[in-house]
PDB file of C-alpha atoms and ligand atoms in Angstrom:
ATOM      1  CA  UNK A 460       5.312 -13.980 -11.827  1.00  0.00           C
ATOM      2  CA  UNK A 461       5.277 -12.302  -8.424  1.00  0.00           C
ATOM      3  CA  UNK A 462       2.632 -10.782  -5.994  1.00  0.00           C
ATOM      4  CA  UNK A 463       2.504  -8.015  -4.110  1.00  0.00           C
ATOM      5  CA  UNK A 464       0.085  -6.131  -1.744  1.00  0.00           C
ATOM      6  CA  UNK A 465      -0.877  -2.985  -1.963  1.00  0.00           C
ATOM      7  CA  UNK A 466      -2.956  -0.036   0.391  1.00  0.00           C
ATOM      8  CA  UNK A 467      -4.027   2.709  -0.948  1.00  0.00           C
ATOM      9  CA  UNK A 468      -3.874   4.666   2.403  1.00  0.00           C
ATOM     10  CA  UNK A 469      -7.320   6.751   4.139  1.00  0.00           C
ATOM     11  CA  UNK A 470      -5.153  10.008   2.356  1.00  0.00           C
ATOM     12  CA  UNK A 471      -5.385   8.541  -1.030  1.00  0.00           C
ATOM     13  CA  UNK A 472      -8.658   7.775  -0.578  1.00  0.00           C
ATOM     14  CA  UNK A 473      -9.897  11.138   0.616  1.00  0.00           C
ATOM     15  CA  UNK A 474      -8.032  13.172  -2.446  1.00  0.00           C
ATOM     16  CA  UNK A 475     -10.274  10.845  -4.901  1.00  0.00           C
ATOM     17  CA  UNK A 476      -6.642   9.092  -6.037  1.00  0.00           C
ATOM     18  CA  UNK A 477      -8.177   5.314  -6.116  1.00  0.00           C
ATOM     19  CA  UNK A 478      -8.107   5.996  -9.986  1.00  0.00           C
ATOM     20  CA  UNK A 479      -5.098   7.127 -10.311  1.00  0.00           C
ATOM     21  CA  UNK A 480      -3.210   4.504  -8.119  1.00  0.00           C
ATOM     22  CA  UNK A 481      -4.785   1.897  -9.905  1.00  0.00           C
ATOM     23  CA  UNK A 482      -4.278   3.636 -13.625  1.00  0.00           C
ATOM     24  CA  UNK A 483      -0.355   3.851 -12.686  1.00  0.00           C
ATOM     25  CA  UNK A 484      -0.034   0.409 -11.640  1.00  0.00           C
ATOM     26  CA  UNK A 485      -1.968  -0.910 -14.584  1.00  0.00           C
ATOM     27  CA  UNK A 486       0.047   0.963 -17.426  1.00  0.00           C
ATOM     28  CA  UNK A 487       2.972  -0.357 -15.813  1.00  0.00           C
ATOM     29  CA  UNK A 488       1.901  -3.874 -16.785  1.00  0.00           C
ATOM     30  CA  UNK A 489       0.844  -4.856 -13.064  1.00  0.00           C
ATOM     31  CA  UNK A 490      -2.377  -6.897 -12.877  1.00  0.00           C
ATOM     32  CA  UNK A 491      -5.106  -6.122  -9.831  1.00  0.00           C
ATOM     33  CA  UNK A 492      -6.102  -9.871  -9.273  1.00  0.00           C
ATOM     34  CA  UNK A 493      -7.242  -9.260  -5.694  1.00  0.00           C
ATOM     35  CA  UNK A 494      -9.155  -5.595  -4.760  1.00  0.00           C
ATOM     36  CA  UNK A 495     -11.906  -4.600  -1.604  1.00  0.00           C
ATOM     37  CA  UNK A 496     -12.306  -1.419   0.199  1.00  0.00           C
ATOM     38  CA  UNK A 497     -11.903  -1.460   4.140  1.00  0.00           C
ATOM     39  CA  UNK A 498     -11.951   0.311   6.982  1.00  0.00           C
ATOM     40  CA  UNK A 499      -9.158  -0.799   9.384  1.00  0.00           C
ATOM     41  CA  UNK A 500      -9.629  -0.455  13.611  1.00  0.00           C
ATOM     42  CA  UNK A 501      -6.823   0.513  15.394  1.00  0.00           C
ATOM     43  CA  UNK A 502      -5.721  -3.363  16.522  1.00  0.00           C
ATOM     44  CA  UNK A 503      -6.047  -4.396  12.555  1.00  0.00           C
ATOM     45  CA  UNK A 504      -3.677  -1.721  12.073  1.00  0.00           C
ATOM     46  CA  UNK A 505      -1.147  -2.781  14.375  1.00  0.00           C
ATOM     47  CA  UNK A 506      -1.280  -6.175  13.648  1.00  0.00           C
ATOM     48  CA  UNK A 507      -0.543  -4.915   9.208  1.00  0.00           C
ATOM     49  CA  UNK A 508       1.790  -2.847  11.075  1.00  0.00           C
ATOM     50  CA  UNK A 509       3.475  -5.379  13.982  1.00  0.00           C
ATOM     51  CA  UNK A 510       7.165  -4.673  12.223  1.00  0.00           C
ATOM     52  CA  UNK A 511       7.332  -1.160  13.551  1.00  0.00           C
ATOM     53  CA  UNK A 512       5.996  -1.558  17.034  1.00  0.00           C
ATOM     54  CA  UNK A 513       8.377   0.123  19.241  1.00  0.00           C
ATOM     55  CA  UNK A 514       9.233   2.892  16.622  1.00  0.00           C
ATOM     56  CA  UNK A 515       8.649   6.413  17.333  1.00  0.00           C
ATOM     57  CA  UNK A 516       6.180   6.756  14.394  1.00  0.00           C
ATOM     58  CA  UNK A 517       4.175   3.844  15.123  1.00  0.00           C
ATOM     59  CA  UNK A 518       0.938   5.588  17.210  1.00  0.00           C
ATOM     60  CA  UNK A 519       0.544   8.002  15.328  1.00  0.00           C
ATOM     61  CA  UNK A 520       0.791   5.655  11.892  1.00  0.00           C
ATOM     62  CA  UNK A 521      -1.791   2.960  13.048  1.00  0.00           C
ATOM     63  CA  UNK A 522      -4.107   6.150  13.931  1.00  0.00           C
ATOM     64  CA  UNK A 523      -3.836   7.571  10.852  1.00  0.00           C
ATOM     65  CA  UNK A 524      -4.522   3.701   9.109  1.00  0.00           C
ATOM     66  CA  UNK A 525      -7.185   3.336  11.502  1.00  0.00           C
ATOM     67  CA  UNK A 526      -8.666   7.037  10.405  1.00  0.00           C
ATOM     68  CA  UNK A 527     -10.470   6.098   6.791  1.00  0.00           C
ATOM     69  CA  UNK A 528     -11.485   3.493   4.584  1.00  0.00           C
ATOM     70  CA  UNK A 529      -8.299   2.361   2.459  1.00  0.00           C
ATOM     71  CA  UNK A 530      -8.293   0.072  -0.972  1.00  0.00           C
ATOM     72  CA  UNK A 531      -6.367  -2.806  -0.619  1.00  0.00           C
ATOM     73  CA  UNK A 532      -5.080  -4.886  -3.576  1.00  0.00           C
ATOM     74  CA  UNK A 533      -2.809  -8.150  -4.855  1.00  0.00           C
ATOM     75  CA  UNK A 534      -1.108  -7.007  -7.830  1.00  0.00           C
ATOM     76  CA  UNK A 535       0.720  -9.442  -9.727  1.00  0.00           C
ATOM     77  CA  UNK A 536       3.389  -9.430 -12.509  1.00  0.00           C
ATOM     78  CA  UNK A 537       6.864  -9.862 -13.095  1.00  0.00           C
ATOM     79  CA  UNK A 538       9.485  -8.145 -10.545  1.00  0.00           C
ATOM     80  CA  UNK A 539       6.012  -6.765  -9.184  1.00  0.00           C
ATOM     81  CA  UNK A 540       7.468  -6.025  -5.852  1.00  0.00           C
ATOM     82  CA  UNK A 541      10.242  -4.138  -7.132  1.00  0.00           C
ATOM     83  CA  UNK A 542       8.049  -2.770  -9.540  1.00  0.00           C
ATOM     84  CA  UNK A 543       5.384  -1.411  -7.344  1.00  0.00           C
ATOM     85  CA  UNK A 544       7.665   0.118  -4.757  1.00  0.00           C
ATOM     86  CA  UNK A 545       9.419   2.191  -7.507  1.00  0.00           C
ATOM     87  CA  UNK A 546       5.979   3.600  -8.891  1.00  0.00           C
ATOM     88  CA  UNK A 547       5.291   4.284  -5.190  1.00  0.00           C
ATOM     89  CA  UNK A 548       8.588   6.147  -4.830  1.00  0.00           C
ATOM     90  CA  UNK A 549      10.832   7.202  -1.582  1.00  0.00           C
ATOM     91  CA  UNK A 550       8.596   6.942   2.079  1.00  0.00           C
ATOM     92  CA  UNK A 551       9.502  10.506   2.290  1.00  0.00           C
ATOM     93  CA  UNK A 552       8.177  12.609  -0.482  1.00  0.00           C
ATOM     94  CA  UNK A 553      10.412  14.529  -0.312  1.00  0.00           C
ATOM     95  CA  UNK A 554      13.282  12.344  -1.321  1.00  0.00           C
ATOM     96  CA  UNK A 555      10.704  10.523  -3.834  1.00  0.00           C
ATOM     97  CA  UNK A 556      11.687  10.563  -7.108  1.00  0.00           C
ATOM     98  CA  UNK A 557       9.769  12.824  -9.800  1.00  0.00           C
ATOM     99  CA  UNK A 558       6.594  11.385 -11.389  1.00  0.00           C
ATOM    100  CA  UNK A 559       6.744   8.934  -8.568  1.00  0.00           C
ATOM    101  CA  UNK A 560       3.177   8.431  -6.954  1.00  0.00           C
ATOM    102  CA  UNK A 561       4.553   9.706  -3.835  1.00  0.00           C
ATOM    103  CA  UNK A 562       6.248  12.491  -4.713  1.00  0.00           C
ATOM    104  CA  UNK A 563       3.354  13.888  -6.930  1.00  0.00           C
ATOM    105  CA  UNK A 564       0.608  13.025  -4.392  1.00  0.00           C
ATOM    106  CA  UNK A 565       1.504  12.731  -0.895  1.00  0.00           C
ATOM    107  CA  UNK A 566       1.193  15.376   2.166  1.00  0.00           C
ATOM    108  CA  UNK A 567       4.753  14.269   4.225  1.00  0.00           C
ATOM    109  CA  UNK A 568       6.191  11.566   5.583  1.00  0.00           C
ATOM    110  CA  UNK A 569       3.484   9.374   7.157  1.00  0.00           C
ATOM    111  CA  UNK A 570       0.143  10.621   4.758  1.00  0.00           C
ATOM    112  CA  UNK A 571       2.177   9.207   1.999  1.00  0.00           C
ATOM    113  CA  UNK A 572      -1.043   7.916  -0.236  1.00  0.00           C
ATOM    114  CA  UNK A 573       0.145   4.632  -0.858  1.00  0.00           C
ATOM    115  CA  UNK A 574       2.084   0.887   0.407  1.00  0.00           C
ATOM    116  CA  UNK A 575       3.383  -1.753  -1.575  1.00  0.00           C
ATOM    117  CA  UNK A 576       5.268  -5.098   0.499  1.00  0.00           C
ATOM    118  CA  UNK A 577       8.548  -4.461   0.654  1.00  0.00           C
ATOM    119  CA  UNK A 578      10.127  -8.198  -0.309  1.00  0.00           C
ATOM    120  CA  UNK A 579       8.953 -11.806  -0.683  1.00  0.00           C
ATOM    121  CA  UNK A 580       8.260 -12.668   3.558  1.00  0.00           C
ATOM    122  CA  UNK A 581       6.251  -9.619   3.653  1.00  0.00           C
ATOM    123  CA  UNK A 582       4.307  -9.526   0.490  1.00  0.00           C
ATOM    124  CA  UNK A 583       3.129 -13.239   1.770  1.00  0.00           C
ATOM    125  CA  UNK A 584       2.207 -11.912   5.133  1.00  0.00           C
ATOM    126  CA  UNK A 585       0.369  -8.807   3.598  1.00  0.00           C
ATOM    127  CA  UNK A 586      -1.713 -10.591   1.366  1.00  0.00           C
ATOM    128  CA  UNK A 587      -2.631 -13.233   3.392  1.00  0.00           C
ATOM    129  CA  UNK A 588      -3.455 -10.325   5.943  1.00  0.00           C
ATOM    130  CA  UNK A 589      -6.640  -9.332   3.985  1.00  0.00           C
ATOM    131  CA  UNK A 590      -7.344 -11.979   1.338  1.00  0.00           C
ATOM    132  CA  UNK A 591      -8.221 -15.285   1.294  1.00  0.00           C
ATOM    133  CA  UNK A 592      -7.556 -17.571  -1.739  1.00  0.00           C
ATOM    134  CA  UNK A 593     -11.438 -17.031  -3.019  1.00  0.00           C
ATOM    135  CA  UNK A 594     -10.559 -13.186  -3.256  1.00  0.00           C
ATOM    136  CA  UNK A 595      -8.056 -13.451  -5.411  1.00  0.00           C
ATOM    137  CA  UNK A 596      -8.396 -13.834  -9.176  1.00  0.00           C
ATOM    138  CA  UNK A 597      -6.670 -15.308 -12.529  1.00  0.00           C
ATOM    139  CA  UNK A 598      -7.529 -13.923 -15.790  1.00  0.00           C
TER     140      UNK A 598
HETATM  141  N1  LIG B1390       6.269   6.352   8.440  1.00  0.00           N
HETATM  142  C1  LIG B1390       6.198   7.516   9.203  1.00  0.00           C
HETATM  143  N2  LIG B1390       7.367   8.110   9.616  1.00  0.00           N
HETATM  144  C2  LIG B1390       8.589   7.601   9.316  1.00  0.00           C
HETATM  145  C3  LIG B1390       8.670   6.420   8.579  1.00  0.00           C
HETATM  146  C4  LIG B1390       7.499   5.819   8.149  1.00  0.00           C
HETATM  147  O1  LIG B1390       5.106   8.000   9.491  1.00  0.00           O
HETATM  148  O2  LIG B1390       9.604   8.191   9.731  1.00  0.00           O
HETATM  149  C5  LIG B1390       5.031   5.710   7.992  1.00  0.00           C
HETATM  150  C6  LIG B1390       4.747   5.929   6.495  1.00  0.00           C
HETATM  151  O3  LIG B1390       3.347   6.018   6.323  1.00  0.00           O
HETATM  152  C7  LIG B1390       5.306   4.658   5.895  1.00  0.00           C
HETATM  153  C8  LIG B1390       4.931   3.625   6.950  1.00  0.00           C
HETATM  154  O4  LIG B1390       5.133   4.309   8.192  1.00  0.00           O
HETATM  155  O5  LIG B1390       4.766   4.427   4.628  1.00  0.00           O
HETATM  156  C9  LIG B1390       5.748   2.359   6.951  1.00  0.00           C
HETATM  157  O6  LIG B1390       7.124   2.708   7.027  1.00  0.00           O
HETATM  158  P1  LIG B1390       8.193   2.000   6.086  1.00  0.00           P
HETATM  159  O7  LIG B1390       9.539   2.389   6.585  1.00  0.00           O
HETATM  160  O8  LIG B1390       7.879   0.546   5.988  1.00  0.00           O
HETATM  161  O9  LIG B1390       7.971   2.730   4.669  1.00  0.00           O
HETATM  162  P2  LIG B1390       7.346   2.184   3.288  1.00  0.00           P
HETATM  163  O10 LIG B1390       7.721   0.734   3.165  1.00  0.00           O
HETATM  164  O11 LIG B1390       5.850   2.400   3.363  1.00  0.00           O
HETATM  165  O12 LIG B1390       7.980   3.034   2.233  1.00  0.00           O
HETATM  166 MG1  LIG B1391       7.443  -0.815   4.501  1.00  0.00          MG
END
């Protein structure tokens, strides 16, 4: 069994596709054991963000993060890193795979709906980043 975070970006949110991230990921045998709405400020968004400082897309991506109330979550299951990033799709939408959640739902590069941890180190970080051990569930 493996963790993973997960963001349902201010986009995602705004388009009404809180369902629908959540509905993919739980068809695909990933459980939500860990779930709040927040609202990030700019210096939270860095900080979830600290890997990219110095990258071209970086201001305007913590803005963006920063904009709107997101839904993070801890989903758990096997390979669930792996697992989410594929239901996610390609960063670019473009390149995304069909019936990925990306590809079907996201505006371009950066308003891209949804994040998933990208390996062990930073689905540990990323859930620790938002959720305490009290927040997050077995059933
Ligand atoms: N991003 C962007 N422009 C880029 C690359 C990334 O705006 O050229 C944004 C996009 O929202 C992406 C996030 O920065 O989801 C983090 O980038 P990363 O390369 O980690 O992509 P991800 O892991 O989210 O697929
Ligand atoms: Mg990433």
């Amino acid at each position: 069994m493996e963790r993973t975070l997960s963001i349902v970006k201010p986009d995602g949110v705004k388009k009404s596709l809180i369902g629908e991230v959540v509905r993919r990921f739980e068809r695909n045998g990933l459980k939500v054991v860990g779930m709040k709405m927040i609202h990030m400020d700019k210096k939270e968004a860095e900080g979830f963000y600290a890997v990219h400082r110095g990258k071209p897309f970086f201001e305007s991506l913590t803005d963006f993060m920063s904009s709107g109330p997101c839904v993070v979550m801890v989903l758990e299951g096997e390979n669930a890193i792996q697992k989410t990033r594929e239901l996610m799709g390609a960063t670019d939408p473009a390149q995304a795979k069909e019936g990925t959640l990306r590809r079907q739902f996201a505006t371009n590069v950066e308003r891209n709906v949804v994040h998933g941890s990208d390996g062990p180190d930073t689905a540990a970080f990323e859930i620790s980043y938002f959720f305490n051990a009290l927040e997050i569930f077995e059933y």
